[in-house]
């Protein structure tokens, strides 16, 4: 089994058909809902990879639900189903951050490729988020190292290159990552360098 999916439609027969197609395609159906309100609550609870959702439903339509889902649980992709292919609906769906769009009646031939596209978009987004997170972390570590280097330069009357070399040597000797060593210097001062070096 792969990828958790929820199915949202006010018609129980359509939900059952879609569930069967998905399960035959090797997907895991994590839950079902019959309107937008239920969908929002269900998705917040089970955090699926994908929601397949009808546009026209009682209480809250699929586009409004998609907007809320995107704000609350950005990791869930949405594939919208509709009996209409009106341009304004497509525009609204796109603005709601919907990954893909299918016109009813849905066949397995149409559904499974659309699911694959929606999930691959989600994977790309997840990968991009991870890259951004690592980049932010790298920038933060760089800032720590720069600040610590300034302290080392001042304390030992070294130039920038010498201070960095001193920190790097202690880092290699003690097998303490440079960013961790920098944080220790900022917290405890440059005695960290001699303590760390002796400890190693």
CSV table of C-alpha atoms in Angstrom, one decimal:
chain,number,residue,atom,x,y,z
A,1,UNK,CA,0.0,0.0,0.0
A,2,UNK,CA,1.2,3.5,-0.7
A,3,UNK,CA,0.0,7.1,-0.1
A,4,UNK,CA,-2.9,7.9,2.2
A,5,UNK,CA,-5.9,9.4,0.3
A,6,UNK,CA,-9.3,10.7,1.5
A,7,UNK,CA,-12.4,10.7,-0.7
A,8,UNK,CA,-15.0,13.5,-0.3
A,9,UNK,CA,-18.3,13.4,-2.2
A,10,UNK,CA,-21.9,13.8,-1.0
A,11,UNK,CA,-22.9,10.7,-3.1
A,12,UNK,CA,-22.0,7.5,-1.3
A,13,UNK,CA,-22.0,5.5,-4.5
A,14,UNK,CA,-19.4,7.8,-6.1
A,15,UNK,CA,-17.3,7.6,-2.9
A,16,UNK,CA,-17.5,3.8,-3.0
A,17,UNK,CA,-16.5,3.6,-6.8
A,18,UNK,CA,-13.5,5.9,-6.2
A,19,UNK,CA,-12.4,4.0,-3.1
A,20,UNK,CA,-12.5,0.7,-5.1
A,21,UNK,CA,-10.5,2.2,-8.0
A,22,UNK,CA,-7.9,3.6,-5.7
A,23,UNK,CA,-7.5,0.4,-3.7
A,24,UNK,CA,-7.2,-1.6,-6.9
A,25,UNK,CA,-4.5,0.9,-7.9
A,26,UNK,CA,-2.6,0.1,-4.7
A,27,UNK,CA,-3.5,3.2,-2.7
A,28,UNK,CA,-4.6,3.4,0.9
A,29,UNK,CA,-8.0,5.2,1.5
A,30,UNK,CA,-7.6,6.8,4.9
A,31,UNK,CA,-11.2,8.0,5.2
A,32,UNK,CA,-14.3,9.4,3.5
A,33,UNK,CA,-16.4,12.6,4.0
A,34,UNK,CA,-19.7,13.7,2.5
A,35,UNK,CA,-19.2,17.5,2.6
A,36,UNK,CA,-16.5,20.2,2.8
A,37,UNK,CA,-16.9,20.7,6.6
A,38,UNK,CA,-16.3,16.9,7.3
A,39,UNK,CA,-13.4,17.0,4.8
A,40,UNK,CA,-11.6,19.8,6.6
A,41,UNK,CA,-12.1,18.0,10.0
A,42,UNK,CA,-11.0,14.6,8.5
A,43,UNK,CA,-7.9,16.0,6.7
A,44,UNK,CA,-6.8,17.8,9.9
A,45,UNK,CA,-7.0,14.5,11.7
A,46,UNK,CA,-5.5,12.0,9.3
A,47,UNK,CA,-3.2,14.3,7.4
A,48,UNK,CA,-3.4,12.4,4.1
A,49,UNK,CA,-1.2,12.9,1.1
A,50,UNK,CA,-4.2,13.6,-1.2
A,51,UNK,CA,-7.8,14.6,-0.9
A,52,UNK,CA,-10.1,13.7,-3.9
A,53,UNK,CA,-13.0,16.1,-3.5
A,54,UNK,CA,-16.2,17.0,-5.3
A,55,UNK,CA,-16.7,20.7,-6.0
A,56,UNK,CA,-20.5,20.8,-5.5
A,57,UNK,CA,-21.4,19.6,-2.0
A,58,UNK,CA,-23.8,20.7,0.8
A,59,UNK,CA,-22.7,23.0,3.7
A,60,UNK,CA,-19.3,23.8,2.1
A,61,UNK,CA,-18.2,23.3,-1.5
A,62,UNK,CA,-14.9,21.7,-2.5
A,63,UNK,CA,-13.2,25.0,-3.5
A,64,UNK,CA,-13.9,26.6,-0.2
A,65,UNK,CA,-12.8,23.5,1.6
A,66,UNK,CA,-9.6,23.4,-0.5
A,67,UNK,CA,-8.8,27.0,0.6
A,68,UNK,CA,-9.2,26.1,4.2
A,69,UNK,CA,-7.2,22.8,3.8
A,70,UNK,CA,-4.4,24.7,2.1
A,71,UNK,CA,-4.2,27.1,5.1
A,72,UNK,CA,-4.5,24.5,7.8
A,73,UNK,CA,-2.7,21.5,6.3
A,74,UNK,CA,-0.5,22.5,3.5
A,75,UNK,CA,1.0,19.0,3.0
A,76,UNK,CA,-2.2,17.6,1.5
A,77,UNK,CA,-2.7,17.9,-2.2
A,78,UNK,CA,-6.3,18.3,-3.6
A,79,UNK,CA,-7.7,16.7,-6.7
A,80,UNK,CA,-11.1,18.3,-7.5
A,81,UNK,CA,-14.0,16.5,-9.2
A,82,UNK,CA,-16.8,18.3,-10.9
A,83,UNK,CA,-19.7,17.6,-13.3
A,84,UNK,CA,-18.8,20.9,-15.0
A,85,UNK,CA,-15.8,22.1,-16.8
A,86,UNK,CA,-16.6,25.8,-16.6
A,87,UNK,CA,-13.6,28.0,-17.0
A,88,UNK,CA,-14.3,30.1,-13.9
A,89,UNK,CA,-14.4,27.0,-11.8
A,90,UNK,CA,-11.0,26.0,-13.1
A,91,UNK,CA,-9.7,29.5,-12.3
A,92,UNK,CA,-11.1,29.3,-8.8
A,93,UNK,CA,-9.7,25.8,-8.3
A,94,UNK,CA,-6.3,27.0,-9.3
A,95,UNK,CA,-6.4,30.0,-7.0
A,96,UNK,CA,-7.4,27.5,-4.2
A,97,UNK,CA,-4.1,25.7,-4.8
A,98,UNK,CA,-5.7,22.6,-6.3
A,99,UNK,CA,-3.2,20.2,-7.8
A,100,UNK,CA,-5.5,18.6,-10.4
A,101,UNK,CA,-9.0,18.7,-11.8
A,102,UNK,CA,-11.2,15.9,-13.2
A,103,UNK,CA,-14.6,16.1,-14.8
A,104,UNK,CA,-17.3,13.5,-13.8
A,105,UNK,CA,-18.1,10.7,-14.5
A,106,UNK,CA,-14.7,9.5,-13.4
A,107,UNK,CA,-13.2,6.4,-14.9
A,108,UNK,CA,-10.1,4.5,-13.6
A,109,UNK,CA,-8.3,5.4,-16.8
A,110,UNK,CA,-8.7,9.1,-15.9
A,111,UNK,CA,-8.5,8.8,-12.1
A,112,UNK,CA,-5.2,7.0,-11.5
A,113,UNK,CA,-3.0,9.2,-13.8
A,114,UNK,CA,-4.6,12.3,-12.2
A,115,UNK,CA,-3.8,10.9,-8.7
A,116,UNK,CA,-0.2,10.2,-9.8
A,117,UNK,CA,0.2,13.8,-11.1
A,118,UNK,CA,-1.3,15.3,-7.9
A,119,UNK,CA,1.0,13.2,-5.7
A,120,UNK,CA,4.1,13.9,-7.8
A,121,UNK,CA,3.4,17.7,-7.4
A,122,UNK,CA,3.1,17.1,-3.6
A,123,UNK,CA,6.5,15.3,-3.6
A,124,UNK,CA,8.1,18.2,-5.5
A,125,UNK,CA,6.6,20.6,-3.0
A,126,UNK,CA,7.8,18.5,0.0
A,127,UNK,CA,11.3,18.3,-1.5
A,128,UNK,CA,11.3,22.1,-2.1
A,129,UNK,CA,10.2,22.7,1.5
A,130,UNK,CA,13.0,20.4,2.8
A,131,UNK,CA,15.6,22.3,0.6
A,132,UNK,CA,14.4,25.6,2.0
A,133,UNK,CA,14.6,24.3,5.6
A,134,UNK,CA,18.1,23.0,5.0
A,135,UNK,CA,19.1,26.3,3.5
A,136,UNK,CA,17.7,28.3,6.4
A,137,UNK,CA,19.6,25.9,8.8
A,138,UNK,CA,22.8,26.4,6.8
A,139,UNK,CA,22.4,30.2,6.9
A,140,UNK,CA,21.8,30.1,10.7
A,141,UNK,CA,24.9,27.9,11.2
A,142,UNK,CA,27.0,30.3,9.1
A,143,UNK,CA,25.9,33.2,11.2
A,144,UNK,CA,26.9,31.4,14.4
A,145,UNK,CA,30.3,30.5,13.0
A,146,UNK,CA,30.8,34.1,11.8
A,147,UNK,CA,29.9,35.5,15.3
A,148,UNK,CA,32.2,32.9,17.1
A,149,UNK,CA,35.0,33.7,14.6
A,150,UNK,CA,34.8,37.4,15.6
A,151,UNK,CA,35.2,36.4,19.3
A,152,UNK,CA,38.2,34.2,18.5
A,153,UNK,CA,39.8,37.0,16.4
A,154,UNK,CA,39.4,39.4,19.3
A,155,UNK,CA,40.6,37.1,22.0
A,156,UNK,CA,43.7,35.7,20.3
A,157,UNK,CA,44.5,38.7,18.1
A,158,UNK,CA,44.1,36.6,14.9
A,159,UNK,CA,43.0,37.6,11.5
A,160,UNK,CA,39.8,36.1,10.0
A,161,UNK,CA,41.6,33.2,8.2
A,162,UNK,CA,43.7,32.3,11.3
A,163,UNK,CA,40.6,32.4,13.6
A,164,UNK,CA,38.6,30.1,11.2
A,165,UNK,CA,41.6,27.7,10.9
A,166,UNK,CA,41.8,27.5,14.7
A,167,UNK,CA,38.1,26.7,15.0
A,168,UNK,CA,38.3,24.2,12.2
A,169,UNK,CA,41.3,22.4,13.8
A,170,UNK,CA,39.5,22.1,17.1
A,171,UNK,CA,36.4,20.9,15.4
A,172,UNK,CA,38.3,18.2,13.5
A,173,UNK,CA,40.3,17.2,16.6
A,174,UNK,CA,37.3,16.9,18.8
A,175,UNK,CA,34.9,15.7,16.1
A,176,UNK,CA,32.5,18.4,17.2
A,177,UNK,CA,30.6,20.0,14.2
A,178,UNK,CA,31.8,23.6,13.5
A,179,UNK,CA,28.3,25.0,14.1
A,180,UNK,CA,28.1,23.3,17.6
A,181,UNK,CA,31.6,24.5,18.5
A,182,UNK,CA,30.6,28.0,17.4
A,183,UNK,CA,27.5,27.8,19.6
A,184,UNK,CA,29.7,26.7,22.6
A,185,UNK,CA,32.0,29.6,22.0
A,186,UNK,CA,29.1,32.0,22.0
A,187,UNK,CA,27.7,30.5,25.2
A,188,UNK,CA,30.9,29.8,27.2
A,189,UNK,CA,33.6,31.9,25.6
A,190,UNK,CA,36.9,30.9,24.0
A,191,UNK,CA,37.9,28.7,26.9
A,192,UNK,CA,35.7,26.2,25.0
A,193,UNK,CA,38.5,26.0,22.4
A,194,UNK,CA,41.2,24.9,24.9
A,195,UNK,CA,38.8,22.7,26.9
A,196,UNK,CA,37.6,21.0,23.7
A,197,UNK,CA,41.1,20.6,22.4
A,198,UNK,CA,42.4,19.1,25.7
A,199,UNK,CA,39.3,16.8,25.9
A,200,UNK,CA,40.1,15.5,22.3
